[in-house]
mmCIF file of C-alpha atoms in Angstrom:
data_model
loop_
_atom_site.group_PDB
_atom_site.id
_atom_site.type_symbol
_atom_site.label_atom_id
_atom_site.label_comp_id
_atom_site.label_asym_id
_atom_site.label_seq_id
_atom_site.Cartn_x
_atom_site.Cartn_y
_atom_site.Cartn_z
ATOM 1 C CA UNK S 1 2.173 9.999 26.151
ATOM 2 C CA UNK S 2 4.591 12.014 24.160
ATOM 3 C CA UNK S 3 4.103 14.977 21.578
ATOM 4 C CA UNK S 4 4.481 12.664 18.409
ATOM 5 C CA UNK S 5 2.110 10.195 19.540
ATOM 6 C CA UNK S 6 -0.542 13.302 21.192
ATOM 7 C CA UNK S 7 0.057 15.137 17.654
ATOM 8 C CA UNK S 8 -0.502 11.903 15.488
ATOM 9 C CA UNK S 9 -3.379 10.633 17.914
ATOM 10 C CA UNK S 10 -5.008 14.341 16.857
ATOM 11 C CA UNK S 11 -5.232 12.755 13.485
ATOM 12 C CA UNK S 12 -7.364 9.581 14.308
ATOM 13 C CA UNK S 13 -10.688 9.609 13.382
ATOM 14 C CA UNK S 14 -13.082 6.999 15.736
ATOM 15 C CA UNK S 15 -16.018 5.785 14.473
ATOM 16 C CA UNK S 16 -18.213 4.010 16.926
ATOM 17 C CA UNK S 17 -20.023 0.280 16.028
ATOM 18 C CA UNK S 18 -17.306 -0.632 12.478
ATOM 19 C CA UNK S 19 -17.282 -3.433 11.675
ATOM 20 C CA UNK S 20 -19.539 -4.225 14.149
ATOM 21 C CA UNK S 21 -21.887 -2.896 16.780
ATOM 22 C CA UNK S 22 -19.669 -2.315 19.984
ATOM 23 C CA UNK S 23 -16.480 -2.142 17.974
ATOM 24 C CA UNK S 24 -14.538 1.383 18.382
ATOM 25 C CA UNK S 25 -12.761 1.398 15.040
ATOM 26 C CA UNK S 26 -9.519 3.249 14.631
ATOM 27 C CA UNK S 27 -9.497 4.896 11.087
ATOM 28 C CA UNK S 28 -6.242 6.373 10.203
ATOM 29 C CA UNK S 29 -7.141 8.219 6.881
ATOM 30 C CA UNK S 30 -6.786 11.752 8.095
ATOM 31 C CA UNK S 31 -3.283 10.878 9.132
ATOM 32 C CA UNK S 32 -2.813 9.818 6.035
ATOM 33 C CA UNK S 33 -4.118 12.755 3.963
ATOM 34 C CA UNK S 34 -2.024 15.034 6.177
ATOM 35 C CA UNK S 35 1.205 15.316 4.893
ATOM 36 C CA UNK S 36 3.437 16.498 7.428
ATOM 37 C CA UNK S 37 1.734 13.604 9.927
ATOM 38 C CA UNK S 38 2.067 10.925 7.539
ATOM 39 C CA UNK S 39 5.497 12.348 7.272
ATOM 40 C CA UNK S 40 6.048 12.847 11.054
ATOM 41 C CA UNK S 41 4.574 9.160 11.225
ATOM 42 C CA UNK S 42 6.993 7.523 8.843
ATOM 43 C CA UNK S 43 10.230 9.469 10.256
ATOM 44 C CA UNK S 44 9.385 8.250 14.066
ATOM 45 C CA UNK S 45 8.836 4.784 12.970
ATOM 46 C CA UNK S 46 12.321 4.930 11.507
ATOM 47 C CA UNK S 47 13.874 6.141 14.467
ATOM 48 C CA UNK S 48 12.398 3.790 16.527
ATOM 49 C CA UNK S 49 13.596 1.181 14.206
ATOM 50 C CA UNK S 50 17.081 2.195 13.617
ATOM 51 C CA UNK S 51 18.994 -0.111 15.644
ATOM 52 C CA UNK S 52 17.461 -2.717 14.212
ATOM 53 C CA UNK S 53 19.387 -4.513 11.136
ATOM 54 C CA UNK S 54 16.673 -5.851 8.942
ATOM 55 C CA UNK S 55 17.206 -6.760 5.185
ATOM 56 C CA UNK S 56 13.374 -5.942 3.995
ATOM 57 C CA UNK S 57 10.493 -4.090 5.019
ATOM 58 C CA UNK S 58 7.595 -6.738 5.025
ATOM 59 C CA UNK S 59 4.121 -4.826 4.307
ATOM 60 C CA UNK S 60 0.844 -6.470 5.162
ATOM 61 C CA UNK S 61 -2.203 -6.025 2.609
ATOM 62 C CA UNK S 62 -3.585 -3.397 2.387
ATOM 63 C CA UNK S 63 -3.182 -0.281 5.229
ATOM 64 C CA UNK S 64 0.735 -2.116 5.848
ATOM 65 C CA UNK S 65 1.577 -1.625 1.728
ATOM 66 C CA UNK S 66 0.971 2.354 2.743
ATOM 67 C CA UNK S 67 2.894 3.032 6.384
ATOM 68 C CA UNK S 68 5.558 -0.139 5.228
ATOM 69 C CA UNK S 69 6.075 0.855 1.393
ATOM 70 C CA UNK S 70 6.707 4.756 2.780
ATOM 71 C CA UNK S 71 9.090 3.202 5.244
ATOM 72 C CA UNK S 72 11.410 1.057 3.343
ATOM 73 C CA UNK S 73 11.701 3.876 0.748
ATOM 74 C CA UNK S 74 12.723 6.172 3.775
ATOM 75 C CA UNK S 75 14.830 3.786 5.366
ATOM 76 C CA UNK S 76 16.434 2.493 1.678
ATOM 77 C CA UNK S 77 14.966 -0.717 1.878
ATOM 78 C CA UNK S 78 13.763 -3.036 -0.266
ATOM 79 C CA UNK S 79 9.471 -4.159 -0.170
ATOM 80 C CA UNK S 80 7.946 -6.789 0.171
ATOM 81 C CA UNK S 81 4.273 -7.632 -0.257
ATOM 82 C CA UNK S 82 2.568 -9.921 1.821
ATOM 83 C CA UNK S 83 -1.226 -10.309 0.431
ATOM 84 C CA UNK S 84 -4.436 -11.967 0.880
ATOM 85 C CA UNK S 85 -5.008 -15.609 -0.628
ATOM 86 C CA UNK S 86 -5.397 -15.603 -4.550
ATOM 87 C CA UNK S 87 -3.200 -12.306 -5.002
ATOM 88 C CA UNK S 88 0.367 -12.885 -5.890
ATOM 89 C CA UNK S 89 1.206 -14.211 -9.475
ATOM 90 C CA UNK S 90 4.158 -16.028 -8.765
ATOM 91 C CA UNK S 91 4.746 -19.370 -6.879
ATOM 92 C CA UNK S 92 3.694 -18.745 -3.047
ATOM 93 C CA UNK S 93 3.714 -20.030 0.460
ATOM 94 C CA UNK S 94 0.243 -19.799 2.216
ATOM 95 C CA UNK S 95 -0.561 -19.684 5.945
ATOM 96 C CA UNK S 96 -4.219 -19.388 7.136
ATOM 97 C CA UNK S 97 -4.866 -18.116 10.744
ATOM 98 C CA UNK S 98 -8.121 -18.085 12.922
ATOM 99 C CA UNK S 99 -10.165 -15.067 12.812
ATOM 100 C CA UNK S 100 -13.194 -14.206 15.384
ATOM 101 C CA UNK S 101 -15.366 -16.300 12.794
ATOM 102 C CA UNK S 102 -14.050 -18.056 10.882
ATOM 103 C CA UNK S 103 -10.343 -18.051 9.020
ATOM 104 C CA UNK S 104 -7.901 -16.191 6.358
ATOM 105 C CA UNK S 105 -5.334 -16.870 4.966
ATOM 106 C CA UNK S 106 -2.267 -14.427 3.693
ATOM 107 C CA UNK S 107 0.450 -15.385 0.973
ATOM 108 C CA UNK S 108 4.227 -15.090 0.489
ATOM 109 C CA UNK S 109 5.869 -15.403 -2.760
ATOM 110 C CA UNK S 110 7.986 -18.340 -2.185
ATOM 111 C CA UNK S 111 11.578 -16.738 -2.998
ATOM 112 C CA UNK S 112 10.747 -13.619 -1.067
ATOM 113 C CA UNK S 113 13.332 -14.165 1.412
ATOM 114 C CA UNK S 114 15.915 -16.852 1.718
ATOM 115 C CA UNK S 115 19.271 -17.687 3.949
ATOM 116 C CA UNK S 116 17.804 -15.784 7.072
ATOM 117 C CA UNK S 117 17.396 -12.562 5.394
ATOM 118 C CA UNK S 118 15.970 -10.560 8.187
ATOM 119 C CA UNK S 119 12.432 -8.603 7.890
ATOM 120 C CA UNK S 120 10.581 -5.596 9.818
ATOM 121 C CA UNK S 121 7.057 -6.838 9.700
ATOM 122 C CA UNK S 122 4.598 -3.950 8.922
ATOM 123 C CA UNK S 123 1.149 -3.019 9.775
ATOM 124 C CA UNK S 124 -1.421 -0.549 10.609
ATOM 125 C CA UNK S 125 -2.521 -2.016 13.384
ATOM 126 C CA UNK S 126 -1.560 -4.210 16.479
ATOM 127 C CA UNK S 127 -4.750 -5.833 17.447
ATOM 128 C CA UNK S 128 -5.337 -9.367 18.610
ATOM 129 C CA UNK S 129 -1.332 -10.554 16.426
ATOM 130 C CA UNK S 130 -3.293 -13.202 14.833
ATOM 131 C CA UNK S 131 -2.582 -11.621 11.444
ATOM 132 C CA UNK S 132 1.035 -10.647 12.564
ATOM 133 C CA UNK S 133 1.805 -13.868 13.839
ATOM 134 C CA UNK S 134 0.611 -15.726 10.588
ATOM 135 C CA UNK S 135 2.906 -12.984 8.584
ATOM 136 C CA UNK S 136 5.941 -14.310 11.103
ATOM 137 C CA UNK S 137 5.422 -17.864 10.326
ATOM 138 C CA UNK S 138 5.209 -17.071 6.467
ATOM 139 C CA UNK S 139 8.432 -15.140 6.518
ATOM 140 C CA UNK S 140 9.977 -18.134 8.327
ATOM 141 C CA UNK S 141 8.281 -20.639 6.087
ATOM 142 C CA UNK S 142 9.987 -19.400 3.165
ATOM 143 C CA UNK S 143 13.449 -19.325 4.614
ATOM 144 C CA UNK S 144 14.048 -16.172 6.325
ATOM 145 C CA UNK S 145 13.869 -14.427 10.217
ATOM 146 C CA UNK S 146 11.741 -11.602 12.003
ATOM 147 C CA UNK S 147 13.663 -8.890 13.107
ATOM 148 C CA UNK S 148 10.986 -7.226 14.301
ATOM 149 C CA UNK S 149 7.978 -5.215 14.288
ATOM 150 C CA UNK S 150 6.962 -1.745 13.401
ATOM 151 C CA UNK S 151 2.809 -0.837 14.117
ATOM 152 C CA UNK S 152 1.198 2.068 14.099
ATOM 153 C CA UNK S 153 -1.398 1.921 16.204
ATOM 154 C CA UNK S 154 -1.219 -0.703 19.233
ATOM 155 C CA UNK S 155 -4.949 -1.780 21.108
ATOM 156 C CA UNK S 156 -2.965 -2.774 24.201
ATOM 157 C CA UNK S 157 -5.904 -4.215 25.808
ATOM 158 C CA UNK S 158 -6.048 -7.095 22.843
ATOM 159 C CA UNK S 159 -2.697 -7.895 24.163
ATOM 160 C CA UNK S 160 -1.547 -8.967 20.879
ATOM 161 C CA UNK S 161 2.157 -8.769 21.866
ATOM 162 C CA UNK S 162 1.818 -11.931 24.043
ATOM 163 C CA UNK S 163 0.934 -13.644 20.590
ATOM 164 C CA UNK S 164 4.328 -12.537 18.986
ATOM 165 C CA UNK S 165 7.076 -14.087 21.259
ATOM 166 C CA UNK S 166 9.777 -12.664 22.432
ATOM 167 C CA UNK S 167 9.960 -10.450 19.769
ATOM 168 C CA UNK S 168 10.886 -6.449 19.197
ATOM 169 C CA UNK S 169 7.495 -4.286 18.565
ATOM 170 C CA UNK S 170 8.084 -0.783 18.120
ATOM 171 C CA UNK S 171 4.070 1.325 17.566
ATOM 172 C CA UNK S 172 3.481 5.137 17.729
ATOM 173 C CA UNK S 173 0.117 4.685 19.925
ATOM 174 C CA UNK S 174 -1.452 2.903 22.066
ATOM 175 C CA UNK S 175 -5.371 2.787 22.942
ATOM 176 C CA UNK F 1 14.164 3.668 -24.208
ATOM 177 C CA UNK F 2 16.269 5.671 -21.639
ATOM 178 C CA UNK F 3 18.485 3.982 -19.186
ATOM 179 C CA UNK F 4 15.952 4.461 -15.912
ATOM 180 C CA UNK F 5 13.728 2.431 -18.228
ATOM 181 C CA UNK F 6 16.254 -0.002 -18.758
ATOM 182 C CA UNK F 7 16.879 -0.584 -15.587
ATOM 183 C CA UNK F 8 13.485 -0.913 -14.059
ATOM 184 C CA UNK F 9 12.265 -3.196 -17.235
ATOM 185 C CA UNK F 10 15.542 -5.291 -15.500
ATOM 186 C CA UNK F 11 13.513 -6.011 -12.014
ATOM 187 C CA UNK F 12 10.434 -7.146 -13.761
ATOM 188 C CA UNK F 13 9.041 -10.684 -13.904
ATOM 189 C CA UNK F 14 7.198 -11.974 -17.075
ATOM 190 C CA UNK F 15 5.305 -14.661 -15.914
ATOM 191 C CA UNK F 16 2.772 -16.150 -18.705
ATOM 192 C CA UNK F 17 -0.451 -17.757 -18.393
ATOM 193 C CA UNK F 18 -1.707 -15.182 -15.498
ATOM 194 C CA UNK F 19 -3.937 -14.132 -14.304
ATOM 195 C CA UNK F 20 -5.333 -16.870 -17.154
ATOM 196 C CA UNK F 21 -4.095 -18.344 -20.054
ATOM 197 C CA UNK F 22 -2.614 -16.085 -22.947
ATOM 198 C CA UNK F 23 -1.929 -13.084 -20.544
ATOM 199 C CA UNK F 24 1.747 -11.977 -19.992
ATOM 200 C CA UNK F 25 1.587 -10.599 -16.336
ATOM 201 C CA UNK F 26 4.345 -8.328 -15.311
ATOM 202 C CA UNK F 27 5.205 -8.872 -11.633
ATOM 203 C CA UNK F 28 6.640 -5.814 -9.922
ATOM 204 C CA UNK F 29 7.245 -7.466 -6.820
ATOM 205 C CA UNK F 30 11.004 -8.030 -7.624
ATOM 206 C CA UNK F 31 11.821 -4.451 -7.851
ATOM 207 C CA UNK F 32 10.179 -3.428 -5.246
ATOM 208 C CA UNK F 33 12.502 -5.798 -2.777
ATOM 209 C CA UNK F 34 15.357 -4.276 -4.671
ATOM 210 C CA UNK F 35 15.638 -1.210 -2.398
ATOM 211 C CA UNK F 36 17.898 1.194 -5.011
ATOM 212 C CA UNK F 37 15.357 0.076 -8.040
ATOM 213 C CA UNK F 38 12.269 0.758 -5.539
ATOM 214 C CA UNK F 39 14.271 4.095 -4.735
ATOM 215 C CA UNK F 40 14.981 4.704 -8.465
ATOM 216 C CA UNK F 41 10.966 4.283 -9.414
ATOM 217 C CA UNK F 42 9.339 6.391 -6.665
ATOM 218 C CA UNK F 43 12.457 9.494 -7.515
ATOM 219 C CA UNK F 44 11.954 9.073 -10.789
ATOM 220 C CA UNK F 45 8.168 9.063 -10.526
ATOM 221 C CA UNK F 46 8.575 12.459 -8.270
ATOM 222 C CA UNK F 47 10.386 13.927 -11.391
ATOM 223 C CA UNK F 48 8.264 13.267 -14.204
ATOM 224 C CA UNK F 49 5.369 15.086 -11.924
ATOM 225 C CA UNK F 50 7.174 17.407 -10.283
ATOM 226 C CA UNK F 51 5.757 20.180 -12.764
ATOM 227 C CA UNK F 52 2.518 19.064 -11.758
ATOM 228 C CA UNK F 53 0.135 21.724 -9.390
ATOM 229 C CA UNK F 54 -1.759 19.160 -6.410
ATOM 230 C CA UNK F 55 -2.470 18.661 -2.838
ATOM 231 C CA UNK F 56 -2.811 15.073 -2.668
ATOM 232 C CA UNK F 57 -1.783 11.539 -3.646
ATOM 233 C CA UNK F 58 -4.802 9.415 -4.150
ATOM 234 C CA UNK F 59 -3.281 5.652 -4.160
ATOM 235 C CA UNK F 60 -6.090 2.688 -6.114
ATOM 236 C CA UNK F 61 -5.263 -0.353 -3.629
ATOM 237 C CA UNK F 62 -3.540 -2.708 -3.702
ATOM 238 C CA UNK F 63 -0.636 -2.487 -5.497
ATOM 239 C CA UNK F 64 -1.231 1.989 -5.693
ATOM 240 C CA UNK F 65 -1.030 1.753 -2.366
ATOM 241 C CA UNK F 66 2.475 1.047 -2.349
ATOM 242 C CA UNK F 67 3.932 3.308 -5.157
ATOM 243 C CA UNK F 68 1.454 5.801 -3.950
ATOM 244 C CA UNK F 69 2.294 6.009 -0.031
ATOM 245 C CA UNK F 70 5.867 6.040 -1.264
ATOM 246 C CA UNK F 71 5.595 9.220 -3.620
ATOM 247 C CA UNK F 72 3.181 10.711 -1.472
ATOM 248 C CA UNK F 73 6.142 10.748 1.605
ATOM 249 C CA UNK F 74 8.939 11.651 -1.164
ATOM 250 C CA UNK F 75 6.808 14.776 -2.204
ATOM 251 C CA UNK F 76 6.075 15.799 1.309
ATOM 252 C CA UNK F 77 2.060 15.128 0.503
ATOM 253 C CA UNK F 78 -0.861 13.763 1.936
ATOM 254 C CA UNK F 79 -2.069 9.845 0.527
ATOM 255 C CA UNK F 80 -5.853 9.221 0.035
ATOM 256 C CA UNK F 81 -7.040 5.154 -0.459
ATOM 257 C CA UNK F 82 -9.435 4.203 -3.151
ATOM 258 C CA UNK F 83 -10.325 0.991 -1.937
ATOM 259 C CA UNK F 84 -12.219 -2.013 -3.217
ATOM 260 C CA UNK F 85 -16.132 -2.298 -2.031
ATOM 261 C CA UNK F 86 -16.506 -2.308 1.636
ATOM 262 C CA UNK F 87 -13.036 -1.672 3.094
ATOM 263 C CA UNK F 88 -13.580 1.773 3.674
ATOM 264 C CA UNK F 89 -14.777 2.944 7.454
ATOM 265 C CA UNK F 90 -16.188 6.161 7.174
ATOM 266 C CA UNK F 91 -19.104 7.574 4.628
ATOM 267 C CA UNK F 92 -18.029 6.925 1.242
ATOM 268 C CA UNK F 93 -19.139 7.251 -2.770
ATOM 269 C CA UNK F 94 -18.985 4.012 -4.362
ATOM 270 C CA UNK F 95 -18.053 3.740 -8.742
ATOM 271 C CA UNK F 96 -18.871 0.314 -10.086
ATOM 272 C CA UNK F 97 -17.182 -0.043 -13.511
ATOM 273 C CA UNK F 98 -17.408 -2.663 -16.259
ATOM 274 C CA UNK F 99 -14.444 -5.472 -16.396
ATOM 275 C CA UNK F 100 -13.872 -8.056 -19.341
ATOM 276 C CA UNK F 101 -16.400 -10.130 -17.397
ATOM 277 C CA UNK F 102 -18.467 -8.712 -14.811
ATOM 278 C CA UNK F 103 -17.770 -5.609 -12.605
ATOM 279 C CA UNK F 104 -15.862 -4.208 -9.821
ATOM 280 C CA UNK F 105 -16.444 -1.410 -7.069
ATOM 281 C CA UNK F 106 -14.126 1.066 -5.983
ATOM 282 C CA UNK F 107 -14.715 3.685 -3.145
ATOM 283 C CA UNK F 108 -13.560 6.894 -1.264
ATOM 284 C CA UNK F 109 -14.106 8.879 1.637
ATOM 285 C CA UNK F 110 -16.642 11.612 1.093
ATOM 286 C CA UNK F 111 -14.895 13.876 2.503
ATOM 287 C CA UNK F 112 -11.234 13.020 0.796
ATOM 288 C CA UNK F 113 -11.351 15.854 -1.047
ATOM 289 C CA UNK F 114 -13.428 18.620 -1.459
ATOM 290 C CA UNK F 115 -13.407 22.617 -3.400
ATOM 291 C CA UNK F 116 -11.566 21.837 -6.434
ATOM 292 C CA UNK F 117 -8.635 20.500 -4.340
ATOM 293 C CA UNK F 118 -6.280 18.230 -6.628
ATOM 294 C CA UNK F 119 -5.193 14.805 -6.692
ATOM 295 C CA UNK F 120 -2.730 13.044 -9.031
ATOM 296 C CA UNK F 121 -3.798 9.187 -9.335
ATOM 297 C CA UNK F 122 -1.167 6.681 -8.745
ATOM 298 C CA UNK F 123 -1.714 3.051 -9.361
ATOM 299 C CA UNK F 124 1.224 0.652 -10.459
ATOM 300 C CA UNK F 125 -0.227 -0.398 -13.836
ATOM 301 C CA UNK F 126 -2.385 1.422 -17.101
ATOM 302 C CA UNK F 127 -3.741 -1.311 -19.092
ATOM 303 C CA UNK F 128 -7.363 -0.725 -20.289
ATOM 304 C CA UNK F 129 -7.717 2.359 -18.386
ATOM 305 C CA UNK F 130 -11.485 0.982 -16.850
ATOM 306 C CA UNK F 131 -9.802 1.327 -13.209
ATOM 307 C CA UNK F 132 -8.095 4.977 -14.064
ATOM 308 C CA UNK F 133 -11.121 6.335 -15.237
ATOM 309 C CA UNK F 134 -13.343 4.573 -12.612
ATOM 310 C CA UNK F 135 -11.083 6.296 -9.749
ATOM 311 C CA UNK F 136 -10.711 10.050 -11.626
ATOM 312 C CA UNK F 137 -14.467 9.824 -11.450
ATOM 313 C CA UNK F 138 -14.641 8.994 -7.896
ATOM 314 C CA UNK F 139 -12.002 11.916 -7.168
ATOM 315 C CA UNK F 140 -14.757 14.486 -8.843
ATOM 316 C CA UNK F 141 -17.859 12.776 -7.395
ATOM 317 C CA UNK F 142 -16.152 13.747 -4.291
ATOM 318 C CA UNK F 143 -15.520 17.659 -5.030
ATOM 319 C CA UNK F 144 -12.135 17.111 -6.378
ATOM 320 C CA UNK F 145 -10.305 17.676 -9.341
ATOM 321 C CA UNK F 146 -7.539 15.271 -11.267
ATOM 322 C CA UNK F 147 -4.655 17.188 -11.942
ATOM 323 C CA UNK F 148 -2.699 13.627 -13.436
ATOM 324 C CA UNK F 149 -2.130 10.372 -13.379
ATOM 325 C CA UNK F 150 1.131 8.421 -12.451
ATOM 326 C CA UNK F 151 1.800 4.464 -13.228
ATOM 327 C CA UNK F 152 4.952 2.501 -13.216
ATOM 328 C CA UNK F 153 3.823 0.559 -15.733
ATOM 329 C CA UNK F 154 2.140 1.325 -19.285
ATOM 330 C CA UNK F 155 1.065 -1.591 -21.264
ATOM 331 C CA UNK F 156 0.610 0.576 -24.456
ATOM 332 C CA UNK F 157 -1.190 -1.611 -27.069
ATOM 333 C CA UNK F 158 -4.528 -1.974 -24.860
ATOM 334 C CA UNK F 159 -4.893 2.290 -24.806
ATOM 335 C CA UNK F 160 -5.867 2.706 -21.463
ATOM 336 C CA UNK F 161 -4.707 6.475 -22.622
ATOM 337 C CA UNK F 162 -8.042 6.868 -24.533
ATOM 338 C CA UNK F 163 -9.654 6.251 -21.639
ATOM 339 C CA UNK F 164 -8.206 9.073 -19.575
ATOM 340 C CA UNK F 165 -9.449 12.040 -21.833
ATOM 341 C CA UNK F 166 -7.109 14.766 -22.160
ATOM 342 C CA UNK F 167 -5.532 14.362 -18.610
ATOM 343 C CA UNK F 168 -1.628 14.194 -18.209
ATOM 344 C CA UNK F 169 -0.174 11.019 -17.594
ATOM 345 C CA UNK F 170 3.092 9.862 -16.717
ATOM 346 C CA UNK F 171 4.522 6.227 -16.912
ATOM 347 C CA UNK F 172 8.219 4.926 -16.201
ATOM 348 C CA UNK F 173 8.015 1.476 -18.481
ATOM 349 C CA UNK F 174 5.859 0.951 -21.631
ATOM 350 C CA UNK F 175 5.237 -2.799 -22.887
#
């Protein structure tokens, strides 16, 4: 462990049995409301990502729209939404993925990337990569390529890299 | 209009018939993936409040998530969610408001904010106002108090201003 990720960890608030009984759940509102750790949280992710050359932050709804949006605007970026099925207004690529139970599905607007624009793929969380991987395959579906991937928060014992290839994944934390 | 209105009026994308027939939605999604006209909305935001006394940016998901993490890391403050029923983790106070058919549920943290401690509301679009009001309540069920509210969009001719009482509210584009 190392300062920023000790200082930020300080800022985690668990809360035993959400969603469900047995599930330790991660909730990263008082980082949030803090603003020199949501600050501190946003500038490490940047340097972590720097040598990457990506075209477009891509945000996951909802917590990725808050650490992605606050990173492309740091980084100069441009955002782009990726959000649950029904959400986006304009003509859109849909991927569903397998959940615990059951499925989702997450959308793309179909013109969000094109030509192999590059994306940083944005999230809250690294848990299982089912929702990360399904974000992958939608930026590919509509034309463009991962660059990589920025997380907050990794559970390494969900192992949810070995879901994402050979990929770069840069996260602050690890549980 | 001025010429930052101009601009950001320039990244928007009419697209009729949605959410349902007869409504003109605005999509904001193309100037958020243009990273100088994202840039240009959150600075420009920053300055139109910057005059305004608060501790915190309280961000109405979805789309307030992303102007609102944005601004909230531009003014060096903390972000607070209001999230749609259930998504929250932690103890929260629920406000159900009335839509044009039916209702929907918003919700904070109970302890987001508390002793008079101020929040300016940031959400991407004002249209009726229901949503606005629904979250300023929330902030002072909570102990808090609305110091403002910031949108990028203003569709003036449904008055969501009425709605918002004599608070102080600043918008970059008016339809």
């Amino acid at each position: 462990m190392n300062n920023v990720e000790d200082t930020l960890k300080g800022k985690i608030r668990d809360i035993p049995d959400y969603p469900k009984k047995g599930i330790l759940f991660r909730d990263i509102t008082p980082l949030l409301k803090d603003g020199s750790s949501f600050a501190l949280c946003v500038d490490e992710l940047a340097k972590r990502v720097s040598d990457i050359d990506f075209d477009y932050v891509v945000g996951i709804e909802a917590r990725g729209f808050i650490i992605g949006a606050a990173l492309a605007y740091k980084m100069k970026k441009g955002f782009i939404p990726i959000r649950k099925l029904g959400k986006l207004p304009y003509r859109r690529i849909s991927k569903e993925y397998a959940l615990e139970y059951g499925t989702a599905t997450i959308e793309m607007h179909h013109d969000a990337l094109a030509g192999g624009q590059e994306a940083l793929l944005v999230d809250d969380l690294l848990a299982t990569g089912g929702t990360a991987k399904a974000a992958a395959e939608l930026v590919e579906s509509v034309g463009g390529k991962v660059a990589g991937f920025a997380f907050v928060i990794e559970l390494a014992g969900l192992n949810g890299r070995s879901m994402l290839g050979k990929s770069r994944i840069d996260t602050l934390m690890k549980y």
